[in-house]
Amino acid sequence: MAPSVIMCVVLCFGSVLLPSVTGANIWMIMTLGSRSHKNVFDPLIGELGARGHNVTFFNPFPGRGPRKGVKEIIFPRGNELALQLGADMWRQEGKASGTGGLLKSLIYACKESCKAFFEWDEFQPYYKGLKGKPDLILLTLFNQPCLLAIPHKLDVPFAFISPHGLFPSNYRSIGLRPSPSFMPHPVGFIDTDRMSFTERASNTLMWHILTFAFDWYSGSWMDAFLTEQNGGQPLTAHEVMKEASLFITNMAPAFDFPAPSLPVIVHAGGMHCRPPQPVAQEFEDWIKKGKKGFIYFSLGSAVKGTDMPEEFRGMFLNAFKKFPEYQIFWKWETEQMDGVPPNVKLSKWMPQQDLLGHKDIRLFITHGGLLSTQEATYHGVPVVGIAIGADQMLNMKKTEKGGAGLALEWGSLTEEKLVNSIKRHKDIRLFITHGGLLSTQEATYHGVPVVGIAIGADQMLNMKKTEKDGAGLALEWGSLTEENLVHSIKRVLEEPSKFDVVDSSFRENLARRSAIMKDQPETPLERAVFWTEYVIRHKGAPHLRSAARDLTWYQYHSVDVWGFLISCLVLIILLELWILRTCFRLMCKSGGNSGAKKSQSKKKKSE
């Protein structure tokens, strides 16, 4: 038989034997979050559509154009709530009650988005099954457990895709108990996995307090909402969440500490990162005007720069005036601002990855969001991060400790600190950002150092990590002054020898981080697509789920087993003691009787 015929037979049998998922119907649902969260999901959604699947994407933000196989349905109320939440982050910054106030705003936004989405006319035909059942539902993992009612009612497999990592409630539902002794909480203040006793105690309290807070938050209204959607039959978020087929996270070894995992957890951090494209001629002409390159300043998409307090706006303008040899791109929601120096260009939208990958970029000033720190790492750009909350400062601290950037605080930020941070190193790139996850990922990918000024959410943690890894500096808005802002920028641009890290070279640190991020057997996007299709092929892939999901805490840690074994050991010891005591008594009694008999015998002989 001819080789070509044999090959044809093999291919025919192979096409029959290998399962195919071409043309699967997939729903992706995102009702709340920032546009940067959508930027995490977009590559996966686009690739699934390009591979022949039919993807219906519910989200709050209009797309940038039609895509093959993808139908976007825009949820307007989600966009309104996202803008409101971003404004609240600015209002709460610097207040003693800031965290509590921001938590209240987040809970309100979650409740309101849940109620509005399930009452939304556009969604009703899908929820009632009039549009047919999907083969898989992808849910965003961002404080929206109400969405669990959808796969439960339709009885279809579902998976989570997270714009960040996992939170305490997620670990418990997966069947993996986090260990506070070496796993820093994602929204805590610990920026190392090698903790002192005090840090371990603080981290343990953070894990348990926030786990309790979620249980209260879920039990107080979310479980009631799910029960209502379930026709009055009791239903809890934990009960449904543990049936998830997959948890796709936006984490990667270059950004997170090593931790235990399970097959249902797929780390695809940085799947939105890509090689740069040439920037528009307008941007290129502006860049060429700079004698020493350019600086990029962005606070991400979660908050608007136009909501920035006037004192901070003036601080940045004064600081940027001290760097006339650099061109500065500032992402600003309006293209008008009073007192803008000639070397500063405002724009509502910036081609961030293309700028981070540009050969002339010198610095990235960021809020410390996870996406921002990932992008900075990917592109190898040093950062100065100014975090507002959550994990932004931790992202920047990790970057700073690794020698790839600097971290500042809004509360102590001064023009001098900002200028000094910008001038840290004259030969490496810099990205001034809010420290968002996408931004830090992109800066890492392109090898650009960052200055991160975190605003909220995960940004502080992102910037702490970036700072720790030596890829940037982390600042805080609450302590931000013009002095420390200038100082941090100077540190990154001009003074590598004074940077207190093991390796004082930002460029070497950035090259190392970027290489770690890119050194993978497949791209993060390919990994996410494979496992998404795997779940569809295997009808939810229940074999990936751990039996630990159904164990109580004392069963998981074998407290009952250890209690039983210790009880047995105690009983054995007590039994042995009783036997020894009994034998001793018998011996003593026997010895006493023998002595009495001998005395009596002697007495008789003497008589």
Coordinates of C-alpha atoms in Angstrom, one line a residue:
M1 CA 0.0 0.0 0.0
A2 CA 1.3 3.4 -0.9
P3 CA 2.6 5.6 1.9
S4 CA 0.2 8.3 1.0
V5 CA -2.7 5.9 1.3
I6 CA -1.5 4.8 4.7
M7 CA -1.2 8.4 5.9
C8 CA -4.7 9.1 4.6
V9 CA -6.1 6.1 6.6
V10 CA -4.2 7.2 9.7
L11 CA -5.6 10.7 9.5
C12 CA -9.1 9.5 8.9
F13 CA -9.0 7.2 12.0
G14 CA -7.3 9.9 14.0
S15 CA -10.0 12.4 13.2
V16 CA -12.6 9.9 14.4
L17 CA -10.8 8.9 17.6
L18 CA -9.7 12.4 18.7
P19 CA -12.4 14.4 20.4
S20 CA -13.3 17.7 18.7
V21 CA -14.8 20.8 20.3
T22 CA -15.0 22.9 17.2
G23 CA -18.2 25.0 17.2
A24 CA -18.8 24.8 21.0
N25 CA -21.2 27.4 22.4
I26 CA -19.4 29.4 25.2
W27 CA -20.8 32.2 27.4
M28 CA -18.4 34.6 29.1
I29 CA -20.1 36.7 31.8
M30 CA -18.5 39.8 33.4
T31 CA -20.9 42.2 35.2
L32 CA -18.5 44.3 37.3
G33 CA -14.8 45.3 37.2
S34 CA -12.5 47.6 35.3
R35 CA -11.7 47.7 31.7
S36 CA -8.3 46.2 32.5
H37 CA -10.1 43.1 33.7
K38 CA -11.7 42.8 30.3
N39 CA -8.2 43.2 28.8
V40 CA -7.3 39.9 30.6
F41 CA -10.3 38.0 29.1
D42 CA -10.2 39.5 25.6
P43 CA -7.2 37.4 24.2
L44 CA -8.9 34.1 25.4
I45 CA -12.3 35.2 24.1
G46 CA -10.8 36.2 20.7
E47 CA -8.8 33.0 20.3
L48 CA -11.7 30.8 21.2
G49 CA -13.8 32.6 18.5
A50 CA -10.9 32.3 16.0
R51 CA -10.8 28.5 16.6
G52 CA -14.4 28.1 15.5
H53 CA -16.3 28.4 18.8
N54 CA -19.3 30.6 19.2
V55 CA -18.6 32.9 22.2
T56 CA -21.3 35.2 23.7
F57 CA -19.5 37.8 25.9
F58 CA -21.6 39.8 28.4
N59 CA -19.5 42.7 29.8
P60 CA -19.8 46.4 30.7
F61 CA -17.4 47.8 28.2
P62 CA -17.9 48.3 24.4
G63 CA -15.5 46.4 22.3
R64 CA -13.0 47.9 19.8
G65 CA -14.5 46.1 16.8
P66 CA -16.2 42.9 15.6
R67 CA -14.3 39.6 16.0
K68 CA -14.8 36.3 14.4
G69 CA -17.0 34.0 16.5
V70 CA -17.5 36.6 19.2
K71 CA -20.8 38.3 20.0
E72 CA -20.5 41.0 22.7
I73 CA -23.5 42.2 24.6
I74 CA -22.8 45.3 26.6
F75 CA -24.2 45.6 30.2
P76 CA -24.5 49.4 30.7
R77 CA -25.2 49.3 34.5
G78 CA -21.9 47.5 35.1
N79 CA -20.0 50.4 33.3
E80 CA -21.8 53.0 35.5
L81 CA -20.9 51.1 38.7
A82 CA -17.3 50.6 37.7
L83 CA -16.9 54.4 37.2
Q84 CA -18.5 55.0 40.5
L85 CA -16.3 52.5 42.3
G86 CA -13.2 54.1 40.7
A87 CA -14.2 57.6 41.9
D88 CA -14.8 56.2 45.4
M89 CA -11.3 54.8 45.5
W90 CA -10.0 58.4 45.1
R91 CA -12.4 59.7 47.7
Q92 CA -11.4 57.1 50.3
E93 CA -7.6 57.5 49.7
G94 CA -5.8 58.9 52.7
K95 CA -8.7 58.6 55.1
A96 CA -8.5 56.6 58.2
S97 CA -11.8 54.9 57.3
G98 CA -10.6 54.4 53.7
T99 CA -10.6 50.6 53.7
G100 CA -13.9 50.3 55.3
G101 CA -15.5 52.9 53.1
L102 CA -14.1 51.3 50.0
L103 CA -15.4 47.9 51.1
K104 CA -18.9 49.4 51.5
S105 CA -18.7 50.8 48.0
L106 CA -17.6 47.4 46.6
I107 CA -20.4 45.5 48.4
Y108 CA -22.9 48.1 47.1
A109 CA -21.6 47.7 43.6
C110 CA -21.7 43.9 43.8
K111 CA -25.3 43.9 45.1
E112 CA -26.4 46.4 42.6
S113 CA -24.7 44.7 39.6
C114 CA -26.2 41.4 40.6
K115 CA -29.7 42.7 40.9
A116 CA -29.5 44.7 37.6
F117 CA -28.0 41.9 35.6
F118 CA -30.6 39.3 36.5
E119 CA -33.4 41.8 35.8
W120 CA -31.8 42.9 32.5
D121 CA -34.0 42.3 29.5
E122 CA -31.1 41.4 27.2
F123 CA -30.1 38.6 29.5
Q124 CA -33.5 37.1 30.3
P125 CA -33.8 35.0 27.1
Y126 CA -30.5 33.4 27.9
Y127 CA -31.3 32.8 31.6
K128 CA -34.6 31.2 30.7
G129 CA -33.0 28.8 28.2
L130 CA -34.7 30.4 25.2
K131 CA -31.3 30.8 23.5
G132 CA -30.3 27.2 24.2
K133 CA -27.8 25.8 26.7
P134 CA -24.1 26.6 26.3
D135 CA -21.4 23.9 26.4
L136 CA -19.4 26.0 29.0
I137 CA -19.9 29.2 31.0
L138 CA -16.9 31.3 31.9
L139 CA -17.5 33.5 34.9
T140 CA -15.3 36.3 36.1
L141 CA -13.8 35.8 39.5
F142 CA -14.3 39.3 41.0
N143 CA -16.7 39.4 44.0
Q144 CA -19.7 38.2 42.0
P145 CA -20.8 34.8 43.4
C146 CA -24.4 35.7 42.4
L147 CA -23.4 34.6 38.9
L148 CA -23.2 31.0 40.2
A149 CA -27.0 30.9 39.9
I150 CA -26.7 30.7 36.1
P151 CA -24.7 27.5 35.6
H152 CA -26.6 25.9 38.5
K153 CA -30.0 26.7 36.9
L154 CA -29.0 25.7 33.4
D155 CA -27.1 22.6 34.7
V156 CA -24.0 23.2 32.5
P157 CA -20.2 23.0 33.3
F158 CA -18.6 26.3 34.3
A159 CA -15.2 27.7 34.9
F160 CA -13.8 30.8 36.5
I161 CA -11.3 33.2 34.9
S162 CA -9.7 35.6 37.3
P163 CA -8.1 39.0 36.5
H164 CA -5.9 38.4 39.5
G165 CA -5.1 35.4 41.7
L166 CA -7.3 33.4 44.1
F167 CA -8.9 34.5 47.3
P168 CA -9.5 32.6 50.6
S169 CA -13.0 31.5 49.7
N170 CA -11.8 30.2 46.3
Y171 CA -9.1 28.0 47.9
R172 CA -11.6 26.4 50.2
S173 CA -14.0 25.7 47.4
I174 CA -11.2 24.1 45.3
G175 CA -10.2 21.9 48.3
L176 CA -6.8 23.6 48.9
R177 CA -6.2 25.3 52.3
P178 CA -3.8 28.2 52.1
S179 CA -0.9 28.2 54.6
P180 CA -0.5 31.7 56.1
S181 CA 3.0 30.7 57.2
F182 CA 4.5 31.3 53.7
M183 CA 1.6 32.5 51.5
P184 CA 1.1 36.3 51.9
H185 CA -2.5 37.4 51.6
P186 CA -3.2 39.1 48.2
V187 CA -4.6 42.2 49.8
G188 CA -2.4 42.3 52.9
F189 CA 0.8 44.1 53.7
I190 CA 3.3 41.2 53.8
D191 CA 5.6 41.3 50.8
T192 CA 7.7 38.2 51.4
D193 CA 7.1 34.5 51.8
R194 CA 9.9 34.2 54.4
M195 CA 8.1 35.8 57.3
S196 CA 9.1 36.6 60.8
F197 CA 6.9 35.5 63.7
T198 CA 5.1 38.9 63.8
E199 CA 4.5 38.8 60.0
R200 CA 3.2 35.2 60.2
A201 CA 0.9 36.2 63.0
S202 CA -0.4 39.3 61.1
N203 CA -0.8 37.3 57.9
T204 CA -2.7 34.5 59.7
L205 CA -5.1 37.0 61.1
M206 CA -5.6 38.6 57.7
W207 CA -6.4 35.2 56.0
H208 CA -8.9 34.3 58.7
I209 CA -10.5 37.7 59.2
L210 CA -11.1 38.1 55.4
T211 CA -12.4 34.5 55.1
F212 CA -14.8 35.3 57.9
A213 CA -15.8 38.6 56.2
F214 CA -16.5 36.7 53.0
D215 CA -18.7 34.2 54.8
W216 CA -20.6 37.0 56.5
Y217 CA -20.9 38.9 53.2
S218 CA -22.0 35.7 51.4
G219 CA -24.3 34.5 54.2
S220 CA -25.9 37.8 54.8
W221 CA -27.4 38.3 51.3
M222 CA -25.6 36.3 48.6
D223 CA -26.9 32.9 49.7
A224 CA -30.3 34.4 50.1
F225 CA -30.1 35.7 46.5
L226 CA -29.0 32.3 45.2
T227 CA -31.8 30.6 47.2
E228 CA -34.3 33.0 45.6
Q229 CA -32.9 32.2 42.1
N230 CA -33.1 28.5 43.0
G231 CA -36.9 28.7 43.5
G232 CA -36.7 29.0 47.2
Q233 CA -34.6 25.8 47.7
P234 CA -31.6 26.6 49.9
L235 CA -28.4 27.2 47.9
T236 CA -25.0 28.6 49.0
A237 CA -22.2 30.1 47.0
H238 CA -19.7 27.6 48.5
E239 CA -21.9 24.7 47.5
V240 CA -22.0 25.7 43.8
M241 CA -18.4 27.1 43.6
K242 CA -16.8 23.8 44.5
E243 CA -18.3 22.3 41.3
A244 CA -16.3 24.6 39.1
S245 CA -14.4 22.7 36.5
L246 CA -11.4 25.1 36.2
F247 CA -9.9 28.3 37.8
I248 CA -7.8 30.2 35.2
T249 CA -5.8 32.8 37.0
N250 CA -3.8 35.8 35.8
M251 CA -0.7 34.7 37.8
A252 CA 2.7 33.5 36.7
P253 CA 6.0 32.4 38.4
A254 CA 7.6 35.8 37.6
F255 CA 5.0 37.6 39.8
D256 CA 3.9 35.3 42.5
F257 CA 5.4 33.3 45.4
P258 CA 5.6 29.5 45.0
A259 CA 2.5 27.8 46.5
P260 CA 0.7 24.5 46.4
S261 CA -1.7 24.0 43.5
L262 CA -4.2 21.5 42.1
P263 CA -5.1 20.4 38.6
V264 CA -8.2 22.7 38.4
I265 CA -5.9 25.7 38.8
V266 CA -4.4 27.0 35.6
H267 CA -2.0 29.9 35.8
A268 CA -2.1 31.9 32.6
G269 CA -0.6 35.2 33.9
G270 CA 0.4 37.6 31.1
M271 CA -1.7 36.0 28.3
H272 CA -2.6 39.6 27.3
C273 CA 1.1 40.5 26.8
R274 CA 2.4 40.6 23.3
P275 CA 5.4 42.0 21.2
P276 CA 5.0 45.7 20.5
Q277 CA 3.7 47.1 17.3
P278 CA 5.0 50.4 15.7
V279 CA 3.2 53.4 17.4
A280 CA 1.2 55.9 15.3
Q281 CA 3.2 58.6 13.6
E282 CA 1.7 61.2 16.0
F283 CA 3.3 59.4 18.9
E284 CA 6.5 58.7 17.1
D285 CA 7.0 62.4 16.2
W286 CA 6.4 63.3 19.8
I287 CA 8.9 60.8 21.1
K288 CA 11.6 62.1 18.7
K289 CA 11.5 65.5 20.4
G290 CA 13.0 64.1 23.6
K291 CA 16.7 64.2 24.0
K292 CA 16.8 61.3 26.4
G293 CA 13.7 59.3 25.5
F294 CA 10.3 59.3 27.1
I295 CA 8.4 58.5 30.3
Y296 CA 5.0 56.9 30.4
F297 CA 2.5 57.7 33.2
S298 CA -0.7 55.8 33.6
L299 CA -3.1 55.0 36.5
G300 CA -4.8 52.2 34.7
S301 CA -8.5 51.9 33.9
A302 CA -10.0 51.3 37.4
V303 CA -9.9 55.0 38.2
K304 CA -10.0 58.2 36.2
G305 CA -7.0 60.5 36.3
T306 CA -9.5 63.4 36.1
D307 CA -10.8 62.4 39.6
M308 CA -7.3 62.9 41.0
P309 CA -7.2 65.5 43.8
E310 CA -5.8 68.9 42.6
E311 CA -2.9 68.7 45.0
F312 CA -1.6 65.6 43.3
R313 CA -2.2 66.9 39.8
G314 CA -0.2 70.0 40.5
M315 CA 2.5 67.9 42.1
F316 CA 3.0 65.8 39.0
L317 CA 3.0 68.9 36.7
N318 CA 5.7 70.6 38.8
A319 CA 7.8 67.4 38.9
F320 CA 7.5 66.8 35.2
K321 CA 8.7 70.4 34.5
K322 CA 12.0 69.4 36.0
F323 CA 12.6 66.8 33.2
P324 CA 12.6 68.9 30.0
E325 CA 15.0 66.5 28.3
Y326 CA 12.3 63.7 28.5
Q327 CA 9.0 63.6 26.7
I328 CA 6.2 62.5 29.0
F329 CA 3.0 60.6 28.0
W330 CA 0.2 61.0 30.5
K331 CA -3.0 59.0 30.2
W332 CA -5.7 61.5 31.0
E333 CA -9.4 61.2 30.3
T334 CA -9.6 64.7 28.8
E335 CA -7.1 66.2 26.5
Q336 CA -7.2 69.6 28.3
M337 CA -5.5 70.6 31.5
D338 CA -4.2 73.9 32.9
G339 CA -0.5 74.4 33.3
V340 CA 0.7 71.5 31.2
P341 CA 4.4 71.9 30.4
P342 CA 5.5 71.6 26.8
N343 CA 7.2 68.2 27.3
V344 CA 3.9 66.5 28.5
K345 CA 1.3 65.0 26.1
L346 CA -2.1 64.1 27.3
S347 CA -4.3 61.5 25.7
K348 CA -7.5 59.6 26.6
W349 CA -6.1 56.4 25.3
M350 CA -2.5 55.2 25.0
P351 CA -1.2 52.1 23.1
Q352 CA 0.3 50.9 26.4
Q353 CA 2.1 47.8 25.2
D354 CA 3.5 49.5 22.1
L355 CA 4.8 52.3 24.3
L356 CA 6.3 49.9 26.9
G357 CA 8.0 48.0 24.1
H358 CA 9.4 51.1 22.4
K359 CA 13.2 51.4 22.3
D360 CA 13.2 54.9 23.7
I361 CA 11.0 54.4 26.8
R362 CA 12.9 55.2 30.0
L363 CA 10.3 54.9 32.9
F364 CA 6.8 53.6 33.7
I365 CA 5.1 55.4 36.6
T366 CA 2.2 53.2 37.7
H367 CA -0.5 52.6 40.4
G368 CA 0.9 49.1 40.8
G369 CA -2.0 47.1 39.3
L370 CA -1.2 43.5 38.6
L371 CA -1.7 43.8 34.8
S372 CA 0.5 46.9 34.7
T373 CA 3.3 45.1 36.6
Q374 CA 3.0 42.1 34.4
E375 CA 3.3 44.2 31.3
A376 CA 6.3 46.1 32.7
T377 CA 8.0 42.8 33.5
Y378 CA 7.2 41.3 30.1
H379 CA 8.6 44.4 28.3
G380 CA 11.5 44.8 30.8
V381 CA 10.6 48.4 31.8
P382 CA 11.6 49.8 35.3
V383 CA 8.7 51.2 37.3
V384 CA 8.0 53.7 40.0
G385 CA 4.7 52.6 41.6
I386 CA 2.5 54.7 43.8
A387 CA -0.2 52.4 45.3
I388 CA -3.5 53.3 46.8
G389 CA -4.5 50.0 48.2
A390 CA -5.0 46.2 48.0
D391 CA -2.1 44.3 46.5
Q392 CA -0.7 47.3 44.5
M393 CA 2.0 48.2 47.1
L394 CA 3.0 44.5 47.5
N395 CA 3.5 44.3 43.7
M396 CA 5.7 47.4 43.8
K397 CA 7.6 46.3 46.9
K398 CA 8.5 43.0 45.2
T399 CA 9.6 44.9 42.2
E400 CA 11.7 47.3 44.3
K401 CA 13.4 44.5 46.3
G402 CA 14.4 42.8 43.1
G403 CA 16.1 46.0 41.9
A404 CA 13.7 46.7 39.0
G405 CA 11.9 49.8 40.3
L406 CA 10.9 52.1 43.2
A407 CA 7.7 52.3 45.4
L408 CA 6.3 55.6 46.6
E409 CA 3.3 56.4 48.8
W410 CA 0.6 59.0 47.9
G411 CA 0.5 60.2 51.5
S412 CA 4.1 61.1 51.6
L413 CA 4.6 61.9 48.0
T414 CA 6.5 65.2 47.3
E415 CA 7.8 66.7 44.1
E416 CA 11.4 66.1 45.2
K417 CA 10.7 62.4 45.9
L418 CA 9.1 62.1 42.4
V419 CA 11.9 63.8 40.6
N420 CA 14.6 61.8 42.5
S421 CA 12.7 58.6 41.6
I422 CA 12.6 59.6 37.9
K423 CA 16.3 60.3 37.8
R424 CA 17.3 57.0 39.3
H425 CA 19.0 55.7 36.2
K426 CA 19.8 57.5 33.0
D427 CA 20.2 54.4 30.8
I428 CA 17.1 52.3 31.6
R429 CA 13.4 52.7 30.8
L430 CA 10.8 53.9 33.2
F431 CA 7.0 53.5 33.4
I432 CA 5.0 55.7 35.9
T433 CA 1.9 53.7 36.6
H434 CA -0.8 52.8 39.2
G435 CA 0.7 49.3 39.5
G436 CA -2.2 47.4 37.9
L437 CA -1.6 43.7 37.1
L438 CA -1.8 44.1 33.3
S439 CA 0.6 47.1 33.4
T440 CA 3.2 45.4 35.6
Q441 CA 3.0 42.3 33.4
E442 CA 3.5 44.3 30.3
A443 CA 6.4 46.3 31.8
T444 CA 8.0 43.0 32.8
Y445 CA 7.5 41.5 29.4
H446 CA 9.1 44.5 27.7
G447 CA 11.8 44.9 30.4
V448 CA 10.7 48.5 31.4
P449 CA 11.4 49.7 35.0
V450 CA 8.4 51.3 36.8
V451 CA 7.5 53.9 39.4
G452 CA 4.2 52.6 40.8
I453 CA 1.6 54.7 42.7
A454 CA -1.1 52.2 43.7
I455 CA -4.7 53.4 43.9
G456 CA -6.6 50.3 45.1
A457 CA -7.6 46.7 44.5
D458 CA -4.5 44.5 44.0
Q459 CA -2.2 47.4 43.0
M460 CA -0.2 47.8 46.3
L461 CA 0.6 44.1 46.3
N462 CA 1.7 44.2 42.7
M463 CA 4.0 47.1 43.3
K464 CA 5.5 45.5 46.5
K465 CA 6.3 42.4 44.4
T466 CA 7.8 44.5 41.6
E467 CA 9.9 46.5 44.1
K468 CA 11.1 43.4 45.9
D469 CA 12.3 41.9 42.6
G470 CA 14.2 45.1 41.8
A471 CA 12.1 46.1 38.8
G472 CA 10.7 49.3 40.1
L473 CA 9.8 51.4 43.1
A474 CA 6.5 51.6 45.1
L475 CA 4.9 54.8 46.5
E476 CA 1.7 55.4 48.4
W477 CA -0.7 58.2 47.7
G478 CA -1.4 58.8 51.4
S479 CA 2.2 59.9 51.9
L480 CA 3.0 61.2 48.4
T481 CA 4.8 64.5 48.2
E482 CA 6.4 66.4 45.3
E483 CA 9.7 65.8 46.9
N484 CA 9.6 62.0 47.2
L485 CA 8.0 61.7 43.7
V486 CA 10.9 63.6 42.1
H487 CA 13.3 61.6 44.3
S488 CA 12.0 58.2 43.2
I489 CA 12.0 59.1 39.5
K490 CA 15.7 60.3 39.8
R491 CA 16.6 57.1 41.6
V492 CA 15.4 54.9 38.7
L493 CA 16.8 57.1 36.0
E494 CA 20.2 58.2 37.3
E495 CA 21.5 56.5 40.5
P496 CA 21.7 52.7 40.2
S497 CA 24.6 52.4 42.5
K498 CA 22.6 53.8 45.4
F499 CA 19.7 51.5 45.0
D500 CA 19.7 49.2 48.0
V501 CA 19.3 45.8 46.4
V502 CA 21.5 42.8 45.9
D503 CA 22.0 43.7 42.2
S504 CA 22.0 47.4 41.7
S505 CA 21.4 47.1 37.9
F506 CA 17.8 47.7 36.9
R507 CA 18.5 46.4 33.5
E508 CA 19.9 43.1 34.7
N509 CA 16.9 42.6 37.1
L510 CA 14.5 43.4 34.4
A511 CA 16.1 41.1 31.9
R512 CA 16.0 38.3 34.5
R513 CA 12.3 38.9 35.3
S514 CA 11.4 39.2 31.7
A515 CA 13.3 36.0 30.8
I516 CA 11.5 34.1 33.6
M517 CA 8.1 35.3 32.4
K518 CA 8.8 34.2 28.8
D519 CA 10.5 30.9 29.5
Q520 CA 7.5 28.6 29.3
P521 CA 6.7 25.4 27.3
E522 CA 3.7 27.2 25.7
T523 CA 2.3 30.7 25.8
P524 CA -0.2 31.5 28.7
L525 CA -2.9 32.0 26.0
E526 CA -2.2 28.6 24.5
R527 CA -2.4 27.1 28.0
A528 CA -5.7 28.8 28.8
V529 CA -7.2 27.8 25.4
F530 CA -6.1 24.2 25.8
W531 CA -7.7 23.7 29.3
T532 CA -10.9 25.5 28.3
E533 CA -11.4 23.2 25.4
Y534 CA -10.3 20.2 27.6
V535 CA -13.1 21.0 30.0
I536 CA -15.6 21.1 27.1
R537 CA -14.2 17.8 25.6
H538 CA -14.6 16.0 28.9
K539 CA -18.0 17.3 29.9
G540 CA -16.8 19.5 32.8
A541 CA -13.7 17.3 33.6
P542 CA -15.0 16.2 37.1
H543 CA -11.9 14.0 37.4
L544 CA -9.8 17.1 37.9
R545 CA -11.6 18.1 41.1
S546 CA -10.1 17.2 44.5
A547 CA -12.1 15.2 47.0
A548 CA -10.8 17.7 49.6
R549 CA -13.6 20.0 48.4
D550 CA -16.0 18.0 50.5
L551 CA -13.9 17.7 53.7
T552 CA -14.4 19.8 56.8
W553 CA -11.5 21.7 58.1
Y554 CA -10.8 19.1 60.8
Q555 CA -11.0 16.3 58.3
Y556 CA -8.7 18.2 55.9
H557 CA -6.0 18.7 58.6
S558 CA -6.7 15.2 60.0
V559 CA -7.5 16.7 63.4
D560 CA -9.9 13.9 64.1
V561 CA -7.4 11.2 63.1
W562 CA -4.7 12.8 65.2
G563 CA -7.1 13.2 68.1
F564 CA -7.9 9.5 67.8
L565 CA -4.2 8.4 67.6
I566 CA -3.3 10.7 70.5
S567 CA -6.2 9.3 72.5
C568 CA -5.1 5.7 71.7
L569 CA -1.5 6.6 72.8
V570 CA -2.8 8.2 76.0
L571 CA -4.9 5.1 76.7
I572 CA -2.0 2.8 76.1
I573 CA 0.2 4.8 78.4
L574 CA -2.5 4.9 81.1
L575 CA -3.0 1.1 80.7
E576 CA 0.7 0.5 81.0
L577 CA 0.9 2.7 84.1
W578 CA -2.1 0.8 85.6
I579 CA -0.4 -2.5 84.8
L580 CA 2.8 -1.3 86.4
R581 CA 1.0 0.0 89.4
T582 CA -0.9 -3.2 89.8
C583 CA 2.2 -5.3 89.5
F584 CA 4.0 -3.1 92.0
R585 CA 1.2 -3.5 94.5
L586 CA 1.1 -7.2 94.0
M587 CA 4.8 -7.4 94.5
C588 CA 4.7 -5.3 97.6
K589 CA 1.8 -7.4 98.9
S590 CA 3.6 -10.6 98.1
G591 CA 6.8 -9.3 99.7
G592 CA 4.9 -8.3 102.9
N593 CA 3.3 -11.7 103.3
S594 CA 6.6 -13.5 102.7
G595 CA 8.2 -11.3 105.4
A596 CA 5.4 -12.1 107.9
K597 CA 5.7 -15.8 107.2
K598 CA 9.5 -15.7 107.8
S599 CA 9.1 -13.9 111.1
Q600 CA 6.5 -16.3 112.3
S601 CA 8.8 -19.3 111.3
K602 CA 11.8 -17.8 113.3
K603 CA 9.5 -17.2 116.3
K604 CA 8.5 -20.9 116.3
K605 CA 12.1 -22.1 116.1
S606 CA 13.1 -19.9 118.9
E607 CA 10.4 -21.4 121.1

